[in-house]
C-alpha cells in the first residue's frame, strides 16, 4: 500500500471561508486536535496576511509536535521572510510558496509573462530553501495552465530545491479523469519528479474536490491537501474525512492508505464546526448527523439483522458512537477525570474543576449523559477564553400573549456588576437587546443556530452565533439544557472575544452597582 501524506489546511485555506475568523487560542486548539488526528502536515496560516495570523502560526509551530508545520508565502521576499520567522521553531518547518501559472492569472492579476513568473518561482524556492530544507511550491490555478508550461515550471523549481510540488485546482475547474491524466503527464515529463512529493489541492466549486483528489492519487499523487468538513474559500476544499475514509473503505481498490487516527475524525469535525461557527450539513458524508441514520423500514430491518447490509463503515471507527456514560450524578472527580483521559482530553486543574462542575449540574437534571454531552461541555471549557463579562443571571418572561422581556445581570472582570432590562420579539431577542444596551454596543447578529446534542426534551442545546461588530466577525457558542441560557452564553462568548480585541467600555448609564 502506498502511503498518502495528509496535508491539512483547515487553519489556512479553511480559515479563508467567508465569515470565519479564528483567533490564536482557537487556532491552537484546532492544531492540537489535528495532531491527535495524526495529520502529516498542518498548514497553520498565511503569516504575511496579518500580525494575528503570524502570531497564530508561531504559537502552533512552537507547541505542536509530530506533524510538520507549514506557512504559506507568495513568491515574494517579505512573505517568505515572515513565513520563516513564524515557523522557525517547528520540529519540521515547511515554507509553502506559490505563484500563478495560468494565462488568465498572469495576464489579468500578476501582469507577468510566463518567463517572468517562472523566474520568480525559481527565485522564491531558492530563497525559501535558504531557510529550511522543506519547501513546497504551488503553481496556482495549475489546472487552467498550459501543461507544457507546468512541466517547465515544476522542473525548474525542483532543480531549485523544492521538495514538494503541489498541483492546485484553485477554482475547482478540473474533472476527475482529467486530473488523473494531468498527474500522469507531470510524472512522465517533469525533470526530477521522482525525488519529490506530488501533492494535489482541490477546490469544490463543482462538487468534485474529493473525487479529483482520489483520482490524483490513482494517477500517482502522494499527498492530498484538504480541510476538516471541507471548509474553505467559496464552495470549500476537499474534505479530509471523506478522502481518508474512501481510502480506508476502498483500500484494496486504491492501494493507498493514510496514517490518520480514525477515532479522532468525528471529534475534530465537531471542534472545527464549533470554533468556526460553520455547521455541518446533516447529509454530509462521514460526519453529518444523518450519515449513519437509517430512515426506511427496510434499511432499519437490514441493519438490525446485519450492519453490513446498509453500512459500509462502522460509525464507531471514527469515534461517533453514542455511548451513554457510566458516570452519573454520584460519580466523583477522579472517575470523571479518568473518563476524560480515556476520551483523549488532558485538562489543566482549573479546566477540570470547571468541567466537573458543569457535569455535576447536568447530571442532576439529565438521566442519561452521553459522550457527546461530555465532549460539548469539555470542549466549551477548554476553548473558553478570558471572560471579560460573565453571566450572573438571566430571567425571561415570554409567551404567546405577553411582551417578551429579559433581565440580564453580568459580572465584569473589573468587579463591576451590570444589569439591563429590555423587551424584544422573543426571549432571546430581548436578552440580546438587554446585553447590547447595557454594554453600549450594537453588533449585528449575522447568524444564530441551535441544535440539540442528543435526543429528548432534556437534551443539552448548543447555540452558535456569529456577530459582526467593529468590522469583524466573532463566533460564540454556549450550551445548556435551557435554550435561552445557551443563547445568552453564546452571545456573551462572542462579545467577550470582541471586547478582548477592542477593549470595549460598558456604558455607565446601565450600570446599577
Ligand atoms: O487554491 C489555491 O491555489 C491555493 C494555493 C495557495 C495552494 O490555496
Ligand atoms: Zn486553495
Short mmCIF file of C-alpha atoms and ligand atoms in Angstrom, two decimals:
data_model
loop_
_atom_site.label_atom_id
_atom_site.label_comp_id
_atom_site.label_asym_id
_atom_site.label_seq_id
_atom_site.Cartn_x
_atom_site.Cartn_y
_atom_site.Cartn_z
CA UNK A 1 0.00 0.00 0.00
CA UNK A 2 1.24 3.43 -0.92
CA UNK A 3 1.31 5.93 1.95
CA UNK A 4 -0.56 9.18 1.27
CA UNK A 5 0.52 12.24 3.22
CA UNK A 6 -2.37 14.23 4.65
CA UNK A 7 -1.71 17.96 4.46
CA UNK A 8 -4.36 19.74 6.47
CA UNK A 9 -5.07 23.33 5.51
CA UNK A 10 -8.08 23.97 7.78
CA UNK A 11 -6.18 26.75 9.56
CA UNK A 12 -5.14 28.43 6.32
CA UNK A 13 -7.45 27.77 3.35
CA UNK A 14 -10.27 26.67 5.69
CA UNK A 15 -9.97 29.90 7.59
CA UNK A 16 -10.47 31.74 4.31
CA UNK A 17 -14.14 30.65 4.41
CA UNK A 18 -16.41 33.68 4.32
CA UNK A 19 -17.35 34.72 7.85
CA UNK A 20 -14.72 32.62 9.62
CA UNK A 21 -12.17 34.33 11.84
CA UNK A 22 -10.26 32.20 14.31
CA UNK A 23 -8.13 33.79 16.99
CA UNK A 24 -4.79 32.46 18.21
CA UNK A 25 -6.32 30.49 21.05
CA UNK A 26 -8.83 28.78 18.76
CA UNK A 27 -6.22 28.00 16.12
CA UNK A 28 -4.02 26.38 18.73
CA UNK A 29 -6.90 24.27 19.96
CA UNK A 30 -7.63 23.05 16.44
CA UNK A 31 -3.92 22.40 15.81
CA UNK A 32 -3.75 20.26 18.99
CA UNK A 33 -6.70 18.24 17.74
CA UNK A 34 -5.15 17.89 14.26
CA UNK A 35 -2.06 16.47 15.96
CA UNK A 36 -4.26 13.93 17.78
CA UNK A 37 -5.84 13.13 14.42
CA UNK A 38 -2.28 12.45 13.27
CA UNK A 39 -2.23 14.51 10.08
CA UNK A 40 1.22 14.65 8.50
CA UNK A 41 1.32 18.39 7.87
CA UNK A 42 -0.56 21.33 9.38
CA UNK A 43 -0.67 24.43 7.21
CA UNK A 44 -1.04 26.85 10.10
CA UNK A 45 -1.65 30.09 8.21
CA UNK A 46 -0.52 32.81 5.87
CA UNK A 47 1.70 34.91 8.17
CA UNK A 48 2.08 37.96 5.91
CA UNK A 49 -1.73 38.34 5.83
CA UNK A 50 -1.92 39.88 9.32
CA UNK A 51 0.04 40.11 12.58
CA UNK A 52 -2.65 37.90 14.16
CA UNK A 53 -2.08 35.21 11.57
CA UNK A 54 1.69 35.35 12.09
CA UNK A 55 1.23 35.12 15.86
CA UNK A 56 -1.03 32.07 15.50
CA UNK A 57 1.40 30.29 13.17
CA UNK A 58 4.20 30.99 15.65
CA UNK A 59 2.19 29.59 18.54
CA UNK A 60 1.37 26.44 16.58
CA UNK A 61 4.98 25.99 15.44
CA UNK A 62 6.31 26.32 18.99
CA UNK A 63 3.84 23.99 20.63
CA UNK A 64 2.75 21.26 18.24
CA UNK A 65 4.98 18.22 17.99
CA UNK A 66 4.51 15.42 15.49
CA UNK A 67 3.08 16.93 12.30
CA UNK A 68 5.26 19.18 10.15
CA UNK A 69 4.17 22.84 10.37
CA UNK A 70 3.77 24.80 7.17
CA UNK A 71 3.34 28.52 6.44
CA UNK A 72 2.13 29.99 3.16
CA UNK A 73 4.03 32.73 1.33
CA UNK A 74 3.62 34.36 -2.06
CA UNK A 75 6.77 34.25 -4.19
CA UNK A 76 7.89 37.49 -2.56
CA UNK A 77 10.82 38.28 -0.32
CA UNK A 78 8.88 39.74 2.60
CA UNK A 79 6.29 36.93 2.55
CA UNK A 80 8.98 34.28 2.69
CA UNK A 81 10.91 36.02 5.45
CA UNK A 82 7.80 36.48 7.59
CA UNK A 83 6.74 32.87 6.93
CA UNK A 84 10.14 31.65 8.09
CA UNK A 85 10.07 33.81 11.22
CA UNK A 86 6.71 32.25 12.07
CA UNK A 87 7.68 28.59 11.68
CA UNK A 88 11.35 28.56 12.50
CA UNK A 89 10.82 26.84 15.88
CA UNK A 90 8.79 23.96 14.47
CA UNK A 91 10.23 20.44 14.54
CA UNK A 92 9.78 20.20 10.78
CA UNK A 93 9.20 23.67 9.27
CA UNK A 94 7.85 23.87 5.72
CA UNK A 95 7.65 27.05 3.64
CA UNK A 96 4.91 26.80 1.03
CA UNK A 97 5.45 29.35 -1.70
CA UNK A 98 3.24 29.90 -4.72
CA UNK A 99 2.76 31.88 -7.90
CA UNK A 100 0.00 31.66 -10.50
CA UNK A 101 0.80 29.97 -13.80
CA UNK A 102 -2.41 30.19 -15.84
CA UNK A 103 -2.51 32.77 -18.62
CA UNK A 104 -5.69 34.21 -17.12
CA UNK A 105 -3.90 34.94 -13.83
CA UNK A 106 -0.64 36.02 -15.45
CA UNK A 107 -2.36 38.48 -17.74
CA UNK A 108 -5.08 39.93 -15.52
CA UNK A 109 -3.78 39.54 -11.98
CA UNK A 110 0.02 39.46 -11.99
CA UNK A 111 0.67 41.21 -15.31
CA UNK A 112 3.71 38.99 -15.81
CA UNK A 113 4.91 36.99 -18.78
CA UNK A 114 5.33 33.23 -18.42
CA UNK A 115 9.12 33.71 -18.36
CA UNK A 116 8.92 36.29 -15.58
CA UNK A 117 6.66 34.07 -13.46
CA UNK A 118 8.99 31.11 -13.93
CA UNK A 119 11.96 33.21 -12.89
CA UNK A 120 10.12 34.46 -9.79
CA UNK A 121 9.10 30.92 -8.85
CA UNK A 122 12.69 29.69 -9.01
CA UNK A 123 13.91 32.71 -7.06
CA UNK A 124 11.26 32.15 -4.35
CA UNK A 125 12.08 28.46 -3.93
CA UNK A 126 15.79 29.28 -3.59
CA UNK A 127 15.00 31.97 -1.05
CA UNK A 128 12.79 29.60 0.99
CA UNK A 129 15.43 26.89 0.71
CA UNK A 130 17.99 29.23 2.28
CA UNK A 131 15.89 28.98 5.47
CA UNK A 132 14.62 25.40 5.56
CA UNK A 133 15.25 22.11 3.75
CA UNK A 134 11.47 21.65 3.35
CA UNK A 135 9.96 23.75 0.58
CA UNK A 136 6.66 23.23 -1.18
CA UNK A 137 5.91 25.03 -4.42
CA UNK A 138 2.40 25.55 -5.83
CA UNK A 139 1.53 26.65 -9.34
CA UNK A 140 -1.67 28.50 -8.53
CA UNK A 141 -4.51 27.77 -10.98
CA UNK A 142 -2.44 24.86 -12.31
CA UNK A 143 -5.47 23.11 -13.77
CA UNK A 144 -6.16 26.04 -16.13
CA UNK A 145 -2.47 26.40 -17.04
CA UNK A 146 -0.71 25.07 -20.14
CA UNK A 147 0.55 21.57 -19.37
CA UNK A 148 3.83 22.19 -21.22
CA UNK A 149 4.39 25.36 -19.20
CA UNK A 150 3.66 23.47 -15.96
CA UNK A 151 6.37 20.96 -16.89
CA UNK A 152 8.85 23.81 -17.33
CA UNK A 153 7.91 25.46 -14.04
CA UNK A 154 7.85 22.31 -11.92
CA UNK A 155 11.15 21.05 -13.43
CA UNK A 156 12.79 24.39 -12.66
CA UNK A 157 11.54 24.60 -9.06
CA UNK A 158 12.65 21.04 -8.34
CA UNK A 159 16.08 21.93 -9.61
CA UNK A 160 15.97 25.00 -7.33
CA UNK A 161 15.31 22.77 -4.32
CA UNK A 162 11.55 22.28 -3.93
CA UNK A 163 10.82 19.07 -2.03
CA UNK A 164 7.08 19.03 -2.76
CA UNK A 165 5.32 20.21 -5.89
CA UNK A 166 1.65 20.98 -5.45
CA UNK A 167 -0.93 20.99 -8.24
CA UNK A 168 -3.82 23.20 -7.12
CA UNK A 169 -7.22 23.15 -8.76
CA UNK A 170 -7.65 26.67 -7.45
CA UNK A 171 -11.08 27.34 -8.91
CA UNK A 172 -12.48 23.81 -8.80
CA UNK A 173 -12.50 23.50 -12.57
CA UNK A 174 -10.95 20.16 -13.44
CA UNK A 175 -12.80 16.83 -13.62
CA UNK A 176 -11.57 13.55 -12.11
CA UNK A 177 -10.31 11.78 -15.23
CA UNK A 178 -8.53 14.93 -16.43
CA UNK A 179 -6.89 15.23 -13.03
CA UNK A 180 -5.57 11.68 -13.23
CA UNK A 181 -4.28 12.36 -16.73
CA UNK A 182 -2.59 15.60 -15.64
CA UNK A 183 -0.76 13.89 -12.76
CA UNK A 184 0.36 11.07 -15.04
CA UNK A 185 1.56 13.59 -17.60
CA UNK A 186 3.56 15.52 -15.00
CA UNK A 187 5.06 12.33 -13.59
CA UNK A 188 6.20 11.41 -17.06
CA UNK A 189 7.56 14.79 -18.11
CA UNK A 190 8.76 16.83 -15.13
CA UNK A 191 12.50 16.55 -14.56
CA UNK A 192 13.47 15.27 -11.11
CA UNK A 193 9.86 14.44 -10.22
CA UNK A 194 10.89 11.09 -8.72
CA UNK A 195 12.74 12.93 -5.92
CA UNK A 196 9.78 14.97 -4.67
CA UNK A 197 6.33 14.60 -3.16
CA UNK A 198 3.47 15.15 -5.61
CA UNK A 199 0.65 16.98 -3.92
CA UNK A 200 -2.85 18.00 -5.02
CA UNK A 201 -5.04 20.75 -3.66
CA UNK A 202 -8.63 20.62 -4.91
CA UNK A 203 -11.44 23.12 -4.51
CA UNK A 204 -15.06 22.10 -4.58
CA UNK A 205 -16.80 24.54 -6.94
CA UNK A 206 -18.30 21.69 -8.97
CA UNK A 207 -18.58 19.33 -6.01
CA UNK A 208 -15.64 17.30 -7.37
CA UNK A 209 -12.85 18.12 -4.90
CA UNK A 210 -12.78 14.71 -3.21
CA UNK A 211 -13.21 12.80 -6.47
CA UNK A 212 -10.43 14.85 -8.07
CA UNK A 213 -8.12 14.20 -5.10
CA UNK A 214 -8.78 10.45 -5.25
CA UNK A 215 -8.17 10.28 -8.99
CA UNK A 216 -4.98 12.27 -8.50
CA UNK A 217 -3.85 9.56 -6.08
CA UNK A 218 -4.65 6.97 -8.72
CA UNK A 219 -2.56 8.98 -11.14
CA UNK A 220 0.40 8.93 -8.75
CA UNK A 221 -0.01 11.83 -6.29
CA UNK A 222 1.36 11.07 -2.83
CA UNK A 223 -0.03 14.00 -0.84
CA UNK A 224 -3.54 15.45 -0.54
CA UNK A 225 -4.33 18.92 0.74
CA UNK A 226 -7.67 19.09 2.45
CA UNK A 227 -9.69 20.63 5.28
CA UNK A 228 -11.88 19.33 8.06
CA UNK A 229 -15.55 19.33 6.97
CA UNK A 230 -14.35 20.59 3.57
CA UNK A 231 -14.45 24.23 4.69
CA UNK A 232 -12.62 26.85 2.63
CA UNK A 233 -12.88 29.58 0.01
CA UNK A 234 -16.24 29.64 -1.82
CA UNK A 235 -17.53 26.04 -2.04
CA UNK A 236 -14.60 24.88 0.07
CA UNK A 237 -11.73 22.43 -0.22
CA UNK A 238 -11.61 18.65 -0.44
CA UNK A 239 -12.94 17.20 2.84
CA UNK A 240 -10.23 15.38 4.78
CA UNK A 241 -12.62 12.90 6.39
CA UNK A 242 -14.09 11.89 3.03
CA UNK A 243 -10.73 11.27 1.35
CA UNK A 244 -9.36 9.39 4.34
CA UNK A 245 -12.42 7.16 4.69
CA UNK A 246 -12.61 6.50 0.95
CA UNK A 247 -9.02 5.29 1.09
CA UNK A 248 -9.80 3.21 4.15
CA UNK A 249 -13.04 1.63 2.94
CA UNK A 250 -11.73 1.10 -0.61
CA UNK A 251 -8.10 0.47 0.30
CA UNK A 252 -7.90 -2.59 -1.90
CA UNK A 253 -9.01 -0.57 -4.87
CA UNK A 254 -6.79 2.47 -4.32
CA UNK A 255 -3.85 0.52 -2.93
CA UNK A 256 -3.18 3.53 -0.74
CA UNK A 257 -3.65 4.49 2.89
CA UNK A 258 -3.07 7.30 5.36
CA UNK A 259 -1.80 7.34 8.94
CA UNK A 260 -4.87 9.15 10.20
CA UNK A 261 -6.16 8.17 13.63
CA UNK A 262 -9.76 7.43 12.58
CA UNK A 263 -11.05 7.56 16.16
CA UNK A 264 -10.44 11.32 16.21
CA UNK A 265 -12.30 12.17 12.99
CA UNK A 266 -15.68 12.93 14.48
CA UNK A 267 -14.36 14.95 17.37
CA UNK A 268 -12.19 17.01 15.03
CA UNK A 269 -15.18 17.71 12.83
CA UNK A 270 -17.23 18.86 15.84
CA UNK A 271 -14.47 21.08 17.17
CA UNK A 272 -13.89 22.79 13.83
CA UNK A 273 -17.61 23.34 13.40
CA UNK A 274 -17.95 24.77 16.90
CA UNK A 275 -15.00 27.12 16.64
CA UNK A 276 -15.65 28.34 13.11
CA UNK A 277 -19.41 28.52 13.52
CA UNK A 278 -19.75 26.60 10.23
CA UNK A 279 -22.36 23.95 10.74
CA UNK A 280 -22.03 20.58 9.06
CA UNK A 281 -24.93 19.78 6.75
CA UNK A 282 -26.94 16.79 8.09
CA UNK A 283 -26.39 14.66 4.98
CA UNK A 284 -22.64 15.36 4.81
CA UNK A 285 -20.67 12.17 4.18
CA UNK A 286 -18.92 10.62 7.20
CA UNK A 287 -19.54 13.38 9.76
CA UNK A 288 -23.07 14.66 9.02
CA UNK A 289 -25.83 13.91 11.56
CA UNK A 290 -27.60 11.59 9.13
CA UNK A 291 -24.53 9.82 7.76
CA UNK A 292 -25.35 6.70 9.78
CA UNK A 293 -29.09 7.19 10.27
CA UNK A 294 -31.49 4.76 8.59
CA UNK A 295 -34.99 6.03 7.92
CA UNK A 296 -36.56 3.41 5.68
CA UNK A 297 -38.06 0.39 7.42
CA UNK A 298 -36.34 -1.99 5.03
CA UNK A 299 -32.96 -0.45 5.79
CA UNK A 300 -33.57 -0.45 9.53
CA UNK A 301 -34.59 -4.08 9.40
CA UNK A 302 -31.47 -4.95 7.38
CA UNK A 303 -29.09 -3.09 9.71
CA UNK A 304 -30.65 -4.71 12.77
CA UNK A 305 -30.05 -8.12 11.23
CA UNK A 306 -26.58 -7.31 9.95
CA UNK A 307 -24.98 -3.86 9.99
CA UNK A 308 -23.10 -4.55 6.77
CA UNK A 309 -26.34 -4.68 4.76
CA UNK A 310 -26.57 -0.90 4.61
CA UNK A 311 -23.41 0.44 6.23
CA UNK A 312 -20.04 0.49 4.51
CA UNK A 313 -18.19 1.80 7.53
CA UNK A 314 -18.58 1.48 11.25
CA UNK A 315 -19.55 4.74 12.97
CA UNK A 316 -17.53 3.63 16.00
CA UNK A 317 -14.34 3.62 13.95
CA UNK A 318 -14.48 7.38 13.51
CA UNK A 319 -15.44 7.97 17.14
CA UNK A 320 -19.16 8.50 16.58
CA UNK A 321 -20.61 6.02 18.95
CA UNK A 322 -23.44 7.48 21.04
CA UNK A 323 -22.33 5.87 24.25
CA UNK A 324 -24.25 6.59 27.41
CA UNK A 325 -21.68 7.26 30.07
CA UNK A 326 -21.46 5.04 33.06
CA UNK A 327 -20.80 8.20 35.00
CA UNK A 328 -23.73 9.75 36.82
CA UNK A 329 -24.55 12.28 39.47
CA UNK A 330 -22.83 10.20 42.16
CA UNK A 331 -19.58 9.93 40.26
CA UNK A 332 -16.54 11.53 41.80
CA UNK A 333 -13.99 13.86 40.33
CA UNK A 334 -11.44 11.07 39.99
CA UNK A 335 -13.71 8.86 37.86
CA UNK A 336 -14.66 11.90 35.81
CA UNK A 337 -11.01 12.79 35.15
CA UNK A 338 -10.26 9.17 34.20
CA UNK A 339 -13.14 9.13 31.71
CA UNK A 340 -11.88 12.33 30.12
CA UNK A 341 -8.44 10.83 29.78
CA UNK A 342 -9.95 7.78 28.07
CA UNK A 343 -11.62 10.18 25.66
CA UNK A 344 -8.26 11.79 24.95
CA UNK A 345 -8.68 15.05 26.88
CA UNK A 346 -5.85 16.38 29.01
CA UNK A 347 -7.20 19.24 31.09
CA UNK A 348 -5.48 21.62 33.47
CA UNK A 349 -6.65 21.56 37.12
CA UNK A 350 -8.73 24.69 36.58
CA UNK A 351 -10.36 23.39 33.39
CA UNK A 352 -11.07 20.08 35.06
CA UNK A 353 -12.76 21.79 38.02
CA UNK A 354 -14.96 23.86 35.75
CA UNK A 355 -15.85 20.91 33.51
CA UNK A 356 -16.63 18.78 36.55
CA UNK A 357 -18.92 21.45 37.98
CA UNK A 358 -20.79 21.62 34.66
CA UNK A 359 -21.01 17.84 34.50
CA UNK A 360 -22.49 17.64 38.01
CA UNK A 361 -25.04 20.28 37.15
CA UNK A 362 -26.07 18.37 34.03
CA UNK A 363 -26.10 15.01 35.79
CA UNK A 364 -28.53 16.44 38.33
CA UNK A 365 -31.03 17.22 35.62
CA UNK A 366 -30.43 14.63 32.90
CA UNK A 367 -30.72 10.91 33.45
CA UNK A 368 -28.56 9.65 30.60
CA UNK A 369 -25.44 11.60 29.81
CA UNK A 370 -23.79 10.76 26.51
CA UNK A 371 -20.18 11.12 25.45
CA UNK A 372 -21.37 13.82 23.07
CA UNK A 373 -22.79 15.76 26.05
CA UNK A 374 -19.49 15.42 27.84
CA UNK A 375 -17.49 16.48 24.81
CA UNK A 376 -19.70 19.54 24.35
CA UNK A 377 -19.13 20.66 27.93
CA UNK A 378 -15.42 19.91 27.96
CA UNK A 379 -14.59 21.43 24.61
CA UNK A 380 -16.53 24.54 25.62
CA UNK A 381 -14.45 24.83 28.79
CA UNK A 382 -11.10 24.27 27.13
CA UNK A 383 -11.76 26.68 24.30
CA UNK A 384 -13.19 29.35 26.55
CA UNK A 385 -11.07 32.46 26.80
CA UNK A 386 -10.79 35.14 29.41
CA UNK A 387 -14.30 36.18 30.31
CA UNK A 388 -14.48 39.95 30.49
CA UNK A 389 -18.21 39.61 31.08
CA UNK A 390 -19.66 36.64 32.90
CA UNK A 391 -23.32 35.76 33.05
CA UNK A 392 -24.64 36.12 36.58
CA UNK A 393 -28.30 35.55 35.76
CA UNK A 394 -30.87 35.87 33.04
CA UNK A 395 -34.60 35.97 33.69
CA UNK A 396 -37.06 35.99 30.85
CA UNK A 397 -40.78 36.35 30.65
CA UNK A 398 -42.35 35.23 27.41
CA UNK A 399 -45.42 33.60 25.98
CA UNK A 400 -47.98 33.96 23.23
CA UNK A 401 -49.82 36.98 24.62
CA UNK A 402 -47.18 38.79 26.57
CA UNK A 403 -44.45 41.23 25.61
CA UNK A 404 -41.23 39.18 25.87
CA UNK A 405 -38.96 40.79 28.46
CA UNK A 406 -35.49 39.87 29.67
CA UNK A 407 -33.47 40.97 32.68
CA UNK A 408 -29.79 40.14 32.48
CA UNK A 409 -27.06 40.63 35.04
CA UNK A 410 -23.38 40.35 34.13
CA UNK A 411 -20.27 40.38 36.24
CA UNK A 412 -17.39 42.22 34.66
CA UNK A 413 -13.75 41.20 35.13
CA UNK A 414 -13.05 44.54 36.85
CA UNK A 415 -15.54 43.63 39.61
CA UNK A 416 -18.48 45.71 38.39
CA UNK A 417 -21.99 44.34 38.15
CA UNK A 418 -24.03 45.38 35.13
CA UNK A 419 -27.72 44.91 34.80
CA UNK A 420 -30.11 45.61 31.97
CA UNK A 421 -33.73 45.04 31.00
CA UNK A 422 -35.18 45.00 27.51
CA UNK A 423 -38.16 43.79 25.55
CA UNK A 424 -37.99 42.04 22.22
CA UNK A 425 -39.88 39.89 19.75
CA UNK A 426 -38.96 36.82 21.78
CA UNK A 427 -36.93 35.93 24.87
CA UNK A 428 -33.61 35.62 23.01
CA UNK A 429 -34.11 38.92 21.19
CA UNK A 430 -34.99 40.60 24.50
CA UNK A 431 -31.95 39.14 26.27
CA UNK A 432 -29.59 40.12 23.45
CA UNK A 433 -31.02 43.65 23.43
CA UNK A 434 -30.58 43.91 27.20
CA UNK A 435 -26.91 42.91 26.91
CA UNK A 436 -26.18 45.19 23.97
CA UNK A 437 -27.88 48.07 25.70
CA UNK A 438 -26.00 47.68 28.98
CA UNK A 439 -22.66 47.38 27.21
CA UNK A 440 -23.39 50.22 24.81
CA UNK A 441 -22.67 48.16 21.72
CA UNK A 442 -24.74 47.20 18.73
CA UNK A 443 -23.18 44.29 16.88
CA UNK A 444 -25.21 42.70 14.08
CA UNK A 445 -26.31 39.16 14.71
CA UNK A 446 -25.27 37.57 11.43
CA UNK A 447 -26.14 34.04 12.25
CA UNK A 448 -27.82 32.04 15.02
CA UNK A 449 -28.16 28.26 15.15
CA UNK A 450 -29.46 25.97 17.80
CA UNK A 451 -29.02 22.23 17.82
CA UNK A 452 -29.65 19.54 20.34
CA UNK A 453 -26.68 17.41 21.29
CA UNK A 454 -28.67 14.26 21.95
CA UNK A 455 -32.33 13.34 21.64
CA UNK A 456 -35.10 14.02 24.16
CA UNK A 457 -36.61 17.15 25.61
CA UNK A 458 -33.98 17.27 28.35
CA UNK A 459 -31.16 17.36 25.83
CA UNK A 460 -28.29 19.78 26.01
CA UNK A 461 -28.89 22.56 23.49
CA UNK A 462 -25.89 24.09 21.76
CA UNK A 463 -26.09 27.56 20.27
CA UNK A 464 -23.60 29.00 17.79
CA UNK A 465 -23.77 32.68 16.95
CA UNK A 466 -21.84 34.89 14.64
CA UNK A 467 -21.85 38.61 15.32
CA UNK A 468 -20.40 41.43 13.28
CA UNK A 469 -19.01 44.44 15.09
CA UNK A 470 -16.08 46.81 14.65
CA UNK A 471 -15.53 45.49 11.11
CA UNK A 472 -15.01 41.91 12.22
CA UNK A 473 -16.92 38.69 12.67
CA UNK A 474 -16.83 36.94 16.05
CA UNK A 475 -18.11 33.44 16.70
CA UNK A 476 -19.52 32.44 20.07
CA UNK A 477 -21.02 29.30 21.48
CA UNK A 478 -22.85 28.20 24.54
CA UNK A 479 -24.58 25.08 25.74
CA UNK A 480 -27.23 24.48 28.35
CA UNK A 481 -30.40 22.48 28.76
CA UNK A 482 -32.16 25.83 28.78
CA UNK A 483 -32.00 27.21 25.26
CA UNK A 484 -32.35 30.84 26.39
CA UNK A 485 -29.37 30.40 28.72
CA UNK A 486 -27.40 28.66 25.94
CA UNK A 487 -28.28 31.54 23.60
CA UNK A 488 -27.11 34.16 26.09
CA UNK A 489 -23.89 32.26 26.77
CA UNK A 490 -23.15 32.04 23.06
CA UNK A 491 -23.79 35.76 22.57
CA UNK A 492 -21.61 36.62 25.54
CA UNK A 493 -18.79 34.40 24.34
CA UNK A 494 -18.76 36.27 21.00
CA UNK A 495 -18.94 39.62 22.81
CA UNK A 496 -16.07 38.63 25.09
CA UNK A 497 -13.92 37.98 22.02
CA UNK A 498 -14.91 41.33 20.59
CA UNK A 499 -14.25 43.08 23.90
CA UNK A 500 -10.84 41.49 24.25
CA UNK A 501 -9.88 42.79 20.89
CA UNK A 502 -11.43 46.19 21.03
CA UNK A 503 -11.23 46.87 24.77
CA UNK A 504 -14.87 47.87 24.96
CA UNK A 505 -16.06 50.02 27.82
CA UNK A 506 -19.52 49.42 29.23
CA UNK A 507 -21.84 52.42 29.24
CA UNK A 508 -22.19 53.82 32.71
CA UNK A 509 -25.94 54.59 32.26
CA UNK A 510 -26.87 50.97 32.52
CA UNK A 511 -24.77 50.04 35.49
CA UNK A 512 -26.52 49.51 38.78
CA UNK A 513 -23.64 49.00 41.13
O1 LIG B 1 -6.22 27.20 -4.09
C1 LIG B 1 -5.04 27.51 -4.22
O2 LIG B 1 -4.50 27.64 -5.31
C2 LIG B 1 -4.26 27.73 -3.01
C3 LIG B 1 -2.79 27.82 -3.18
C4 LIG B 1 -2.19 28.89 -2.37
C5 LIG B 1 -2.18 26.48 -2.93
O3 LIG B 1 -4.80 27.75 -1.93
ZN1 LIG B 2 -6.81 26.76 -2.07
#
